[in-house]
Amino acid sequence: MSNARGKKNRGGHVFDDNSNEMTDPNLLSPNSSTRSLDMSSASDNDSWASEDSYPDELQSPPATQWKSEIPWTPDRRRSSIKKPQFQLDPVAVQLNEFYENRVRMSLERKEICEEIAYNAVHKCFRKIQMVDNRFRANSLVSQGIPYDGLQAEEAIQMDMLVQLSPGTSSAIYTAYDERTGGMRVQPSSEDYSVWEDCITTNGFLSAGKINSLLRRYVKKAVKILNLHIKDGRAEKLPKHLSSISVEKGPVIRLRINKDISVDVLPAFVIPDSRLDPSRRDCPSSSHVVCKTHVQNEMMWRLSFYVAEKNRVRALSEGCRVQLLRILTEIRDNEDQLKKLSSYHVKTLLFHESDVYPDFHEWSADKTTRRFFGLLERLKKA
């Protein structure tokens, strides 16, 4: 091995052309300094699929008797246990048909695109963490694809959080910033040195500096992936990746396979609110996320996406998630409703679930009642 190929970073890891990683740590590092390597193995095939997603008018087909039974298999006797049978009303039948014929198509395309995007971004961060272990591949959190733009002719947009490591203590301090309406973030005294190059003169973590640093790393990693694409080295590329580029602007936005747009957002996990009496009313799974403010200024904003996603999972009994997806699909196809965000639709479901906490109230035979209840709540809101 030549001297050039035999160089090591501070973590003592060799970068070799024959390896599946970086050939030279200086290729990624924005300056001559590199950081210790914390190798976190993660498979390129990790997939992240998220969920979500109504006709102009509901027709009233004749009522249908729905029934099913466990199928017979060679090594199992025919089971006599059958699923409960409900006589569904015409609206519920129409809702189920709309879900199966319309919503599922959007979900399938979404899952495929999200897996491709996650694998590509994960590959970039596997290279980045080799020179700066504050940005780690296994810390990526996909926020999923909102239902906007799931039509086949439109590009898909999604967000991914990269959860940053504050240091050994994993402690950060936050305070509301009245000037911007965002949050100020400060590391603990023992972790101050970890982010010393990204701290402002008044001791706070600069969202702009961290975003700028990560942007330079991502551009270098994307450059390497494009070299592999050009050379046809499929073994060094994530599955189904054909093109990748970084768009201009303050946000780190990747264009993947021309029709998938991914915003990579630096974020810190806020310590569990249940341990902090002053934050007992906040969800335990929350972040401060780097987002744009006026004049392209970057700032920290509170995000409760993970907590919201966990709550949706907790409300998975009965028809709740199905109605959430149906309402979102209607929203995407009605011009007067497109101003509503996915957050608005989720909040409707949360409020209605608070009024009807019993899961029996969300059984299949109550689908129509709960559907019109959500519409009535939307009308009042």
Coordinates of C-alpha atoms in Angstrom, one line a residue, residues 120-337:
A120 CA -28.9 6.5 -0.3
V121 CA -28.7 8.9 2.6
H122 CA -27.5 6.2 4.9
K123 CA -24.7 5.4 2.5
C124 CA -23.6 9.1 2.5
F125 CA -23.5 9.1 6.3
R126 CA -21.5 5.9 6.5
K127 CA -18.8 7.8 4.7
I128 CA -19.3 11.0 6.7
Q129 CA -19.0 9.4 10.1
M130 CA -15.5 8.1 9.1
V131 CA -14.1 11.6 9.4
D132 CA -16.5 13.1 11.9
N133 CA -18.4 10.8 14.3
R134 CA -20.7 13.5 15.4
F135 CA -22.7 12.6 12.3
R136 CA -23.6 9.0 12.4
A137 CA -25.4 6.8 9.8
N138 CA -27.4 4.8 12.5
S139 CA -28.8 8.1 13.8
L140 CA -31.0 8.8 10.8
V141 CA -34.7 9.1 11.4
S142 CA -37.0 9.1 8.4
Q143 CA -40.0 11.4 8.9
G144 CA -41.8 9.6 6.1
I145 CA -43.4 11.0 3.0
P146 CA -46.3 13.4 3.4
Y147 CA -49.3 12.6 1.2
D148 CA -48.8 15.7 -0.8
G149 CA -47.5 14.8 -4.3
L150 CA -48.0 11.1 -4.3
Q151 CA -49.4 11.2 -7.8
A152 CA -47.2 9.3 -10.3
E153 CA -46.3 12.4 -12.3
E154 CA -45.2 14.5 -9.3
A155 CA -41.9 14.4 -7.3
I156 CA -42.0 13.0 -3.9
Q157 CA -40.7 15.1 -0.9
M158 CA -39.6 13.8 2.5
D159 CA -37.6 14.8 5.5
M160 CA -34.9 12.9 7.4
L161 CA -33.5 13.9 10.8
V162 CA -29.9 13.2 11.6
Q163 CA -29.8 12.9 15.4
L164 CA -26.6 14.6 16.5
S165 CA -24.5 13.4 19.5
P166 CA -24.2 16.1 22.1
G167 CA -21.3 14.4 23.8
T168 CA -20.6 11.9 26.5
S169 CA -23.2 13.3 29.0
S170 CA -25.9 13.4 26.3
A171 CA -27.2 16.5 28.0
I172 CA -28.3 19.7 26.3
Y173 CA -30.1 22.8 27.6
T174 CA -32.8 24.6 25.6
A175 CA -34.5 28.0 26.0
Y176 CA -37.1 29.8 24.0
D177 CA -35.8 32.6 21.7
E178 CA -38.2 35.5 21.6
R179 CA -36.5 37.1 18.7
T180 CA -36.9 34.2 16.2
G181 CA -39.6 32.2 17.9
G182 CA -37.3 29.3 17.9
M183 CA -35.1 27.6 20.5
R184 CA -31.6 28.2 21.8
V185 CA -29.5 25.1 22.4
Q186 CA -26.5 24.9 24.7
P187 CA -24.3 21.8 25.5
S188 CA -23.3 20.9 29.0
S189 CA -19.9 22.2 30.2
E190 CA -18.2 18.8 29.9
D191 CA -19.4 18.4 26.3
Y192 CA -18.5 22.0 25.3
S193 CA -15.4 20.9 23.5
V194 CA -17.3 18.4 21.3
W195 CA -19.0 21.2 19.4
E196 CA -16.5 23.9 20.0
D197 CA -16.2 24.7 16.3
C198 CA -20.0 25.3 16.0
I199 CA -20.6 27.4 19.1
T200 CA -21.4 31.1 19.0
T201 CA -19.7 33.8 21.1
N202 CA -22.5 33.7 23.6
G203 CA -22.1 29.9 24.1
F204 CA -25.0 28.6 22.1
L205 CA -24.9 25.9 19.4
S206 CA -25.2 27.6 16.0
A207 CA -27.8 26.0 13.8
G208 CA -26.2 27.7 10.8
K209 CA -22.7 26.5 11.5
I210 CA -23.7 22.9 12.1
N211 CA -25.9 23.0 8.9
S212 CA -23.0 24.5 6.9
L213 CA -20.5 21.9 8.1
L214 CA -22.9 19.0 7.4
R215 CA -23.6 20.4 3.9
R216 CA -19.9 20.3 3.0
Y217 CA -19.7 16.7 4.2
V218 CA -22.8 15.7 2.2
K219 CA -21.5 17.3 -1.0
K220 CA -18.2 15.4 -0.7
A221 CA -20.0 12.1 0.0
V222 CA -22.4 12.7 -3.0
K223 CA -19.4 13.4 -5.2
I224 CA -18.0 10.0 -4.3
L225 CA -21.3 8.2 -5.0
N226 CA -21.5 9.9 -8.4
L227 CA -18.0 8.6 -9.3
H228 CA -19.2 5.1 -8.5
I229 CA -22.3 5.7 -10.7
K230 CA -20.1 6.9 -13.5
D231 CA -17.7 4.0 -13.2
G232 CA -20.6 1.5 -13.0
R233 CA -19.5 0.2 -9.6
A234 CA -22.9 -1.2 -8.5
E235 CA -21.3 -3.0 -5.6
K236 CA -20.4 0.3 -4.0
L237 CA -23.8 1.8 -4.4
P238 CA -27.1 1.5 -2.5
K239 CA -29.8 -0.5 -4.1
H240 CA -31.7 1.1 -7.0
L241 CA -29.7 4.4 -6.9
S242 CA -29.3 5.8 -10.4
S243 CA -28.6 9.5 -9.7
I244 CA -28.0 11.8 -6.7
S245 CA -27.2 15.5 -6.3
V246 CA -27.3 18.3 -3.8
E247 CA -29.6 21.3 -4.6
K248 CA -28.6 24.9 -3.9
G249 CA -30.1 26.7 -0.9
P250 CA -29.8 26.9 2.8
V251 CA -31.4 23.5 3.4
I252 CA -29.5 20.3 2.7
R253 CA -31.7 19.0 0.0
L254 CA -30.8 15.8 -2.0
R255 CA -32.4 15.0 -5.3
I256 CA -32.4 11.2 -5.7
N257 CA -33.3 9.4 -8.9
K258 CA -34.6 12.7 -10.2
D259 CA -38.1 12.4 -8.6
I260 CA -37.3 12.0 -4.9
S261 CA -36.4 15.1 -2.9
V262 CA -35.0 14.6 0.6
D263 CA -34.3 17.4 3.2
V264 CA -31.6 16.3 5.6
L265 CA -32.2 18.1 8.9
P266 CA -29.6 18.2 11.8
A267 CA -31.4 17.6 15.1
F268 CA -30.7 17.1 18.8
V269 CA -32.9 14.8 20.9
I270 CA -34.3 16.6 23.9
P271 CA -33.9 14.6 27.1
D272 CA -36.9 12.7 28.3
S273 CA -39.4 15.3 29.5
R274 CA -40.7 12.9 32.2
L275 CA -37.3 13.5 34.0
D276 CA -37.8 17.3 33.9
P277 CA -40.8 18.7 35.9
S278 CA -40.7 21.9 33.8
R279 CA -41.4 19.9 30.6
R280 CA -43.9 17.4 32.0
D281 CA -46.6 18.6 29.5
C282 CA -44.3 17.9 26.5
P283 CA -44.0 14.6 24.7
S284 CA -41.0 12.5 25.8
S285 CA -39.9 11.9 22.2
S286 CA -39.1 15.4 20.9
H287 CA -36.3 17.1 19.1
V288 CA -34.9 20.5 18.2
V289 CA -34.5 20.6 14.5
C290 CA -32.4 22.9 12.3
K291 CA -34.8 24.8 10.0
T292 CA -34.8 28.0 8.0
H293 CA -35.9 31.4 9.3
V294 CA -36.1 34.7 7.6
Q295 CA -33.4 35.6 5.0
N296 CA -32.2 32.0 4.9
E297 CA -31.1 32.1 8.5
M298 CA -31.0 28.7 10.2
M299 CA -32.5 28.2 13.6
W300 CA -33.6 25.5 16.0
R301 CA -37.3 24.6 16.1
L302 CA -39.1 22.1 18.3
S303 CA -40.3 19.0 16.6
F304 CA -42.6 16.3 18.0
Y305 CA -42.8 14.2 14.9
V306 CA -41.5 11.0 16.7
A307 CA -43.9 11.4 19.6
E308 CA -46.8 11.9 17.1
K309 CA -45.7 8.9 15.1
N310 CA -45.6 6.8 18.3
R311 CA -49.1 7.9 19.2
V312 CA -50.5 7.0 15.8
R313 CA -49.0 3.5 16.3
A314 CA -50.7 3.4 19.7
L315 CA -54.0 4.2 18.1
S316 CA -53.7 1.4 15.5
E317 CA -56.8 -0.6 16.7
G318 CA -59.9 -0.6 14.6
C319 CA -60.4 1.8 11.7
R320 CA -58.4 4.8 13.0
V321 CA -55.3 4.6 10.9
Q322 CA -57.5 3.6 7.9
L323 CA -59.6 6.8 8.3
L324 CA -56.4 8.9 8.7
R325 CA -55.1 7.7 5.4
I326 CA -58.5 8.1 3.7
L327 CA -58.9 11.7 4.9
T328 CA -55.4 12.5 3.8
E329 CA -56.0 11.1 0.4
I330 CA -59.2 13.2 0.1
R331 CA -57.2 16.3 1.2
D332 CA -54.7 15.7 -1.6
N333 CA -57.3 15.5 -4.2
E334 CA -59.6 18.4 -3.2
D335 CA -58.2 21.9 -4.1
Q336 CA -60.1 23.6 -1.2
L337 CA -58.5 21.2 1.3

